[in-house]
Coordinates of C-alpha atoms in Angstrom, one line a residue:
X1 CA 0.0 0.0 0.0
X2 CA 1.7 3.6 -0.8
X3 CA 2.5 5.5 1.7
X4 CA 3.3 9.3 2.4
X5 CA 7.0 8.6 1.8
X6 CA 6.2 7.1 -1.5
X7 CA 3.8 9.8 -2.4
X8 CA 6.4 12.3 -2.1
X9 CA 8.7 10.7 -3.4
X10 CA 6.9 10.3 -6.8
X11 CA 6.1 13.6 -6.9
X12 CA 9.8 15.0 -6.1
X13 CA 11.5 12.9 -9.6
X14 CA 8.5 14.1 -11.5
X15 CA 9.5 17.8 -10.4
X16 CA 13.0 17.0 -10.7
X17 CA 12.4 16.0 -14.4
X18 CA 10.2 18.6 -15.5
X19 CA 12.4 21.0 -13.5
X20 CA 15.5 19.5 -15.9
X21 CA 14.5 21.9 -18.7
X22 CA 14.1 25.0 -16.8
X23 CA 16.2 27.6 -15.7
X24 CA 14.9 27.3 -11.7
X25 CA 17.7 26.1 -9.1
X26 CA 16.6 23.2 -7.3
X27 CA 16.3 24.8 -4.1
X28 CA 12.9 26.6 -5.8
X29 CA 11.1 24.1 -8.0
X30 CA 11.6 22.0 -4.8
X31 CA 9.7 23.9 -2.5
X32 CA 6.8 23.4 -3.8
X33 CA 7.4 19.8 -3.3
X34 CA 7.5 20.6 0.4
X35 CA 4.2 22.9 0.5
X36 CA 2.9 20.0 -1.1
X37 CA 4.8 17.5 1.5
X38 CA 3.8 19.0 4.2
X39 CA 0.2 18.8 3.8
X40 CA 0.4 15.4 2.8
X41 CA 2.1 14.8 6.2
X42 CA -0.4 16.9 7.9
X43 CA -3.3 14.9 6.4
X44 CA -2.2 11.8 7.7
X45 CA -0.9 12.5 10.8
X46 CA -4.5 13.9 12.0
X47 CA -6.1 11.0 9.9
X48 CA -5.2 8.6 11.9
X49 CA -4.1 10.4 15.0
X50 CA -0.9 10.2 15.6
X51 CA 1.7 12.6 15.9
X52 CA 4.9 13.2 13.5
X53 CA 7.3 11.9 15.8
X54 CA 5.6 8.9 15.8
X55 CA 4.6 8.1 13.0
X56 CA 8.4 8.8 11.9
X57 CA 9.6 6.1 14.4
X58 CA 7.2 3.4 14.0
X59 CA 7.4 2.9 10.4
X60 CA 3.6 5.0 9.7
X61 CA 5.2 7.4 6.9
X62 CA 6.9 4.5 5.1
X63 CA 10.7 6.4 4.7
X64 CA 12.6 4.0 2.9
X65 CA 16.6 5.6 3.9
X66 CA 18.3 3.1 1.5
X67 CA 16.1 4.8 -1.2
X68 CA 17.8 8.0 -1.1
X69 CA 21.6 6.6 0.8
X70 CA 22.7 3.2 -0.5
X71 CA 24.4 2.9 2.9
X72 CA 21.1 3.0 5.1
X73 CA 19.5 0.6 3.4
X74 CA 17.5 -1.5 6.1
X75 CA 18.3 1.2 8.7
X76 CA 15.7 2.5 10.6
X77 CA 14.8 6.3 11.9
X78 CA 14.1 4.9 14.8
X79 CA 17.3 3.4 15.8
X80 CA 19.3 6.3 14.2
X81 CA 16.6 9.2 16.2
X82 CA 17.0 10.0 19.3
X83 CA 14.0 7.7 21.6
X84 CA 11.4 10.6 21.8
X85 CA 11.5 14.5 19.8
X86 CA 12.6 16.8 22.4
X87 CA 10.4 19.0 24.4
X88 CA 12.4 22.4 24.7
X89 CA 14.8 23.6 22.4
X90 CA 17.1 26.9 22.2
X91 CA 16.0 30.0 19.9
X92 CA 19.7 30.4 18.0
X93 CA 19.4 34.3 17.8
X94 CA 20.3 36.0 14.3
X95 CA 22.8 38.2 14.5
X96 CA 22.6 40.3 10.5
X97 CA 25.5 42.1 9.2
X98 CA 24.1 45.6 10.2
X99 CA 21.4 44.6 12.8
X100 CA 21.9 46.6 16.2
X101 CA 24.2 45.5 19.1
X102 CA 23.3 48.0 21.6
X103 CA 21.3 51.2 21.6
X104 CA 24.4 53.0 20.5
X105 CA 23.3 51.5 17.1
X106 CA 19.9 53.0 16.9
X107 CA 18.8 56.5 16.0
X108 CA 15.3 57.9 17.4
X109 CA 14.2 57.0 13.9
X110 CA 15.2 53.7 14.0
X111 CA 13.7 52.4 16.7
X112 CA 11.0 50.6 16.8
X113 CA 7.7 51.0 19.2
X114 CA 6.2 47.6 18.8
X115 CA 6.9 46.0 21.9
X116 CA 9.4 43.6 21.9
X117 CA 13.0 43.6 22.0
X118 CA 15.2 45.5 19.3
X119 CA 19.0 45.2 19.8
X120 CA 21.0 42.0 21.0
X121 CA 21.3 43.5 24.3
X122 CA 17.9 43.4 24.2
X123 CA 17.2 40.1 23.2
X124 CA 19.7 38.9 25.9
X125 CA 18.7 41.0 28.7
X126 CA 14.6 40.4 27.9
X127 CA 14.4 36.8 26.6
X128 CA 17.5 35.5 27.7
X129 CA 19.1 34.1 24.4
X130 CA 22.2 32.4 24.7
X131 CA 22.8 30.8 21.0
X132 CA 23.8 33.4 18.3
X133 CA 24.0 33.1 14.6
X134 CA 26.2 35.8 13.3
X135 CA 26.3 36.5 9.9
X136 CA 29.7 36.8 8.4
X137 CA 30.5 39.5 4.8
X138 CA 33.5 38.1 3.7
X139 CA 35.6 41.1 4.4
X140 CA 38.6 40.1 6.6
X141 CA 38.7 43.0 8.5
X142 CA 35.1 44.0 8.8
X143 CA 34.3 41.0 10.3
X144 CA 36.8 40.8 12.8
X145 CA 35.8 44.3 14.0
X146 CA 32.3 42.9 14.0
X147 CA 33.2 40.0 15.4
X148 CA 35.2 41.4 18.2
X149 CA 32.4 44.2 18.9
X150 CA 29.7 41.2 19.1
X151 CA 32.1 39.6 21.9
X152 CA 32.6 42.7 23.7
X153 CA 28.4 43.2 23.9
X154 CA 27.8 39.6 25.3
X155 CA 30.9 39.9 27.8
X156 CA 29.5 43.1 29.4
X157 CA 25.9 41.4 29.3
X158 CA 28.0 38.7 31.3
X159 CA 27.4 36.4 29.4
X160 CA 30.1 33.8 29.7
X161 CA 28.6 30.9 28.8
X162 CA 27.5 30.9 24.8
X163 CA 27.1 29.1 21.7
X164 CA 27.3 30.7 18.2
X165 CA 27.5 29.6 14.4
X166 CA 28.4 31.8 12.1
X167 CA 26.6 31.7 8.3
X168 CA 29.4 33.2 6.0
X169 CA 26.5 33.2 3.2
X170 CA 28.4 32.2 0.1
X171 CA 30.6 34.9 1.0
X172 CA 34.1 33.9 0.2
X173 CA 35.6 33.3 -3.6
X174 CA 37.6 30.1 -3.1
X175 CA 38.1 27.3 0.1
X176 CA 41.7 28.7 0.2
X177 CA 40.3 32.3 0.9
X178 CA 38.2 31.0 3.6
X179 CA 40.7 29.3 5.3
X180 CA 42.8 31.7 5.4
X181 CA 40.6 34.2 7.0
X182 CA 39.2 31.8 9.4
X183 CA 43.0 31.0 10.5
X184 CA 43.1 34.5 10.7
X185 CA 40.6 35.3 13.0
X186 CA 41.4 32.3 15.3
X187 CA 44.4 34.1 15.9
X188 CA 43.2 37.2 16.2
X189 CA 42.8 37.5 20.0
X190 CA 40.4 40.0 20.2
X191 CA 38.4 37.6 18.1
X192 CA 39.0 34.3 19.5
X193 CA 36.8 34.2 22.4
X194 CA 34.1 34.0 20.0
X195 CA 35.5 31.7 17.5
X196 CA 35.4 29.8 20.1
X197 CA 32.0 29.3 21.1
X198 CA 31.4 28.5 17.5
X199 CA 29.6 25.0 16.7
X200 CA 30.0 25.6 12.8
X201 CA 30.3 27.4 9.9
X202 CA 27.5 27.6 7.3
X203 CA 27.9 27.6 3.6
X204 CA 31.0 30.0 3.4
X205 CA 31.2 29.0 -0.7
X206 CA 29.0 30.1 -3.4
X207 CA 26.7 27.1 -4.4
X208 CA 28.5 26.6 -7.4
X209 CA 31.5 26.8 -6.3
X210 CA 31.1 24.3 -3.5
X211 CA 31.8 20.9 -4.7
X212 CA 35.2 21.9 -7.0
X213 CA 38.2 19.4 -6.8
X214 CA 40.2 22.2 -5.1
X215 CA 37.0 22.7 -2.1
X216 CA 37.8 19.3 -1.6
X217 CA 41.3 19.1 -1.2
X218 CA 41.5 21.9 1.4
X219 CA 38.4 20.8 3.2
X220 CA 39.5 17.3 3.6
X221 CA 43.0 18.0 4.3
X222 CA 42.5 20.7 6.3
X223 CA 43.3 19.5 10.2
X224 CA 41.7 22.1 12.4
X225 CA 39.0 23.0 10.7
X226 CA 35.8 23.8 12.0
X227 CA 33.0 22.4 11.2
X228 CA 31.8 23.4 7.8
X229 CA 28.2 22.9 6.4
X230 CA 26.4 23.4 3.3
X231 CA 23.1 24.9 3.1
X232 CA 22.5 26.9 -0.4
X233 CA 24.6 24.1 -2.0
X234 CA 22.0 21.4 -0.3
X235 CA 19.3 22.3 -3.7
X236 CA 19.2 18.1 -4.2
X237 CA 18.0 15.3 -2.5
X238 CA 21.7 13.9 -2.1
X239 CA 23.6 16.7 -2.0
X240 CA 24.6 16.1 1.3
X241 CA 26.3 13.2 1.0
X242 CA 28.0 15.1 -1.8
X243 CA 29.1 17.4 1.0
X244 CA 30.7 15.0 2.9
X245 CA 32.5 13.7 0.3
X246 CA 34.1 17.0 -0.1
X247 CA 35.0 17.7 3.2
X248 CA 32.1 19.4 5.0
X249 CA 30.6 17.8 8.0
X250 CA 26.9 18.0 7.3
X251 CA 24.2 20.2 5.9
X252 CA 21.2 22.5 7.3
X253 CA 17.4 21.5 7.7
X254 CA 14.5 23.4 6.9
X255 CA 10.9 22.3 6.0
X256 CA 11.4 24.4 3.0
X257 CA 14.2 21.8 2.2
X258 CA 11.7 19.4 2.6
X259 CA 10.5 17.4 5.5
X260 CA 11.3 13.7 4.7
X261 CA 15.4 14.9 2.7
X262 CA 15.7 16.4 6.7
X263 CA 15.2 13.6 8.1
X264 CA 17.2 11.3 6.6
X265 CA 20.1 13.5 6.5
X266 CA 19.5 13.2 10.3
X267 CA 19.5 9.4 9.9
X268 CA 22.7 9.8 7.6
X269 CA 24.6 11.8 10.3
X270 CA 23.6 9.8 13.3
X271 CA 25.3 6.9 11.1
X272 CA 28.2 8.5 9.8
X273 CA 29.0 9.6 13.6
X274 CA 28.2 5.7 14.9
X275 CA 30.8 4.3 12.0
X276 CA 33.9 7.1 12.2
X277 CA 32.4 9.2 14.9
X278 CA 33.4 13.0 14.4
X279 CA 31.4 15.7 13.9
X280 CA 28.9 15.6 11.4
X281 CA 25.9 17.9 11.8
X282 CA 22.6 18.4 10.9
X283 CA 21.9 21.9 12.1
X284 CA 18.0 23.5 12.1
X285 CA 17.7 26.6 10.3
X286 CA 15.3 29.5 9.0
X287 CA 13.4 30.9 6.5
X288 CA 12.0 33.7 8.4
X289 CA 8.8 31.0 9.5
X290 CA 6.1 32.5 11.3
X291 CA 3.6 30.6 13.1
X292 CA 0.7 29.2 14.0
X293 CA 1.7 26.7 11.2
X294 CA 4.3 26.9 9.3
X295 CA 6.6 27.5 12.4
X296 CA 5.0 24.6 14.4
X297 CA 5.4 22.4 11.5
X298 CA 8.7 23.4 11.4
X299 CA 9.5 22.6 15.3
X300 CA 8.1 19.6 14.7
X301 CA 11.0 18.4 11.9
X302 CA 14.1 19.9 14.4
X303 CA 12.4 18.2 17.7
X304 CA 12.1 15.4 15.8
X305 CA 15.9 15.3 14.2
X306 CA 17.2 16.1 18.1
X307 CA 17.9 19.7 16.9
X308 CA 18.8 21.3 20.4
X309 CA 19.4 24.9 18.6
X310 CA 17.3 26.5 16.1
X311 CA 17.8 29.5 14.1
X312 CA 14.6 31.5 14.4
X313 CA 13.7 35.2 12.8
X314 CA 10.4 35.3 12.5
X315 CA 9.5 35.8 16.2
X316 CA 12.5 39.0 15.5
X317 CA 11.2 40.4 12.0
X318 CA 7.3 40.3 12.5
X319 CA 5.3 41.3 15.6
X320 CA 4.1 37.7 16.9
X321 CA 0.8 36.8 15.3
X322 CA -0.2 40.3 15.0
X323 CA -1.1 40.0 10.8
X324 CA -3.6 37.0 12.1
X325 CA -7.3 37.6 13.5
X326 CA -7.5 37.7 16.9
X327 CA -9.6 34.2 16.7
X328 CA -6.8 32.3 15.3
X329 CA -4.5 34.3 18.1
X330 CA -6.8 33.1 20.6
X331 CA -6.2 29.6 19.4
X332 CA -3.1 29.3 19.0
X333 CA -2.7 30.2 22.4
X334 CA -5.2 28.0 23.5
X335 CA -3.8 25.0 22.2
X336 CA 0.1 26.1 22.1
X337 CA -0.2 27.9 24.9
X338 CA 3.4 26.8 26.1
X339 CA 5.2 28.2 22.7
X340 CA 3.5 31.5 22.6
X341 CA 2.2 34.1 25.4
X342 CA -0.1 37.2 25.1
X343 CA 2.3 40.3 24.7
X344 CA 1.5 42.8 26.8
X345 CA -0.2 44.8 24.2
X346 CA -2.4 42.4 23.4
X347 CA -1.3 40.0 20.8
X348 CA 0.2 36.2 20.5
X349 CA 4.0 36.2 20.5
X350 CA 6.5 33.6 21.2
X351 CA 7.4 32.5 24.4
X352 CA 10.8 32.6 24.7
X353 CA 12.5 31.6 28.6
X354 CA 15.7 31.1 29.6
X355 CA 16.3 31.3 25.6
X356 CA 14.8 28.9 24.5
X357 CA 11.0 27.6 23.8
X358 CA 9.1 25.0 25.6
X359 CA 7.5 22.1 22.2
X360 CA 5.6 19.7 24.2
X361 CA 2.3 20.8 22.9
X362 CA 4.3 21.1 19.0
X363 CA 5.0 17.6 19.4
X364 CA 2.1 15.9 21.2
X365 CA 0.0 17.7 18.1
X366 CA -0.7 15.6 14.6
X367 CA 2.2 17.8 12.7
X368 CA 3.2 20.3 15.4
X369 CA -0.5 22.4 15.1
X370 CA -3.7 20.8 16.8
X371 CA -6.3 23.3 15.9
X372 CA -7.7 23.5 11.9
X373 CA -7.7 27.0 11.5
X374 CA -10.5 28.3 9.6
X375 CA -8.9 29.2 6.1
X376 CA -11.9 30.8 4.3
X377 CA -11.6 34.1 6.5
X378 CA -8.8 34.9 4.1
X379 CA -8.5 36.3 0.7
X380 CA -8.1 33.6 -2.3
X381 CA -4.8 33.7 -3.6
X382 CA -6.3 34.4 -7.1
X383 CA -8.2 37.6 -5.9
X384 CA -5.3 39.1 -4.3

């Protein structure tokens, strides 16, 4: 009998082949696979009940691993997943190349009256964060000054006690470049505390340039390297074993990536770091994902995966739930009501302690939302 797995799958090589004649990169005609994906997922999980977690682990979604990897054929998610999803993970704080560190950074004009935290400070003081993701230019000496100023802030926030990543953004022309500006900075006292505190580096290469014969003979013989993984180069279903082979140490997941490809690159990992141990990752990103759905759906995947870190923006870009009728607020925090809290002013937010976010409602729902939100209250796309 199919199952979701093998729906999806069918429809991904169908997009893949008509997407062959066309000028869209894979990481576009492929998410529309995941919209797609995702309700399919959705639909079954409330069918029959049963939440994504488990329906991941006992064999409900039909994910055939040896499909996609030769080498996990016969493995099983649910010896290669952690036991349960978790139920609490970190909010990994984005840190943009010109986005305030302190109110020194912020004209009157700038600043924003909407209620909720505006500068890193900010977010540290008020919520708590202790996970960063700093974005990195590609200028040598711009980013150690920003680098060393980011340090500085979290230090006098005392704040000793941090993790970061750092997302270089396809910003760096060759491997050799990259290293040498990494080496760089790691000696660069007045940079080094931060370096680190760093977990990895994210897609430092442009997408085309990632998988050369020259990427992989510095990334491969390169001994102190950090952790390096693609994300803009991760457009294909097995792109990141691709990665591996070329010296990075794992890839990024997003639901926008698709759902099921996150998965087993979590599956992947967990085997490649049973065989050879290491460091192979599967890190949780962002795609600026707002809730009540898309974001829950999205917890879901990286509680799931045993992603204890997660790059979130849309809690820091948009004003809660705010855009969304008080009805579906009120919903969301009747159901959710351990993710989000009512702002002071009134509206839905996320509810971020300690840094990070409490999931046990995400994951005890059929795909990280329980309530069916009432979808005819909006405009149709085609009268827009």
């Amino acid at each position: 009998e199919p199952t979701p797995f093998d729906l999806w799958y069918a429809l991904y090589e169908r997009q893949r082949e008509w997407a062959t004649d066309t000028a869209y990169p894979p990481l576009l005609w492929s998410y529309g696979v995941s919209l797609v994906e995702q309700a399919i997922i959705d639909a079954y999980c409330r069918h029959y009940g049963v939440s994504f977690g488990q329906a991941v682990r006992n064999g409900e979604l039909g994910i055939d691993l040896g499909l996609v990897y030769d080498e996990l054929a016969g493995a099983d998610p649910s010896t290669l997943l952690r036991d349960t999803p978790l139920d609490r993970t970190a909010v990994r704080h984005t840190v943009g190349l010109t986005d305030p560190l302190t109110d020194a950074d912020l004209s009157p004009s700038d600043r924003l009256d909407d209620g909720l935290p505006q500068t890193l400070a900010e977010y540290v003081r008020e919520d708590g964060v202790d996970h960063f993701k700093i974005k990195l230019s590609g200028d040598q000496e711009r980013d150690a000054g920003r680098l060393e100023r980011i340090g500085s802030v979290l230090e006098d926030l005392g704040l000793s006690e941090y993790r970061c990543t750092v997302d270089a953004n396809e910003g760096y022309p060759s491997a050799r470049e990259f290293k040498q500006q990494w080496t760089a900075h790691r000696d660069d006292p007045a940079v080094s505390a931060v370096l680190d505190r760093v977990a990895y580096v994210e897609q430092p290469l442009q997408r085309d340039d990632a998988f050369t014969d020259e990427t992989r003979a510095v990334f491969t013989s390169w001994e102190d390297a950090p952790p390096i993984i693609i994300d803009e180069s991760d457009g294909l279903l097995r792109n990141a074993r691709r990665g591996l082979e070329h010296g990075y140490a794992g890839t990024s997941h997003k639901n926008c990536k698709g759902v099921f490809k996150g998965v087993i690159n979590a599956c992947l990992m967990a085997a490649r770091n049973a065989r050879e141990g290491g460091e192979h990752v599967i890190s949780a990103e962002d795609l600026t994902t707002v809730g009540p759905i898309e974001l829950q759906q999205d917890f879901a995947v990286a509680a799931t995966i045993g992603a204890e870190h997660v790059e979130r923006n849309g809690h820091h870009y948009f004003r809660g739930l705010s855009a969304f009728p008080e009805s579906m607020q009120a919903s969301a925090l009747d159901h959710h009501g351990d993710l989000y809290r009512r702002h002071a002013d009134g509206f839905a937010t996320l509810a971020i302690e300690e840094g990070s976010v409490a999931l046990t409602s995400t994951v005890g729902a059929p795909f990280g939302v329980e309530p069916l939100y009432d979808t005819t209250q909006f405009t149709p796309l085609e009268d827009w």
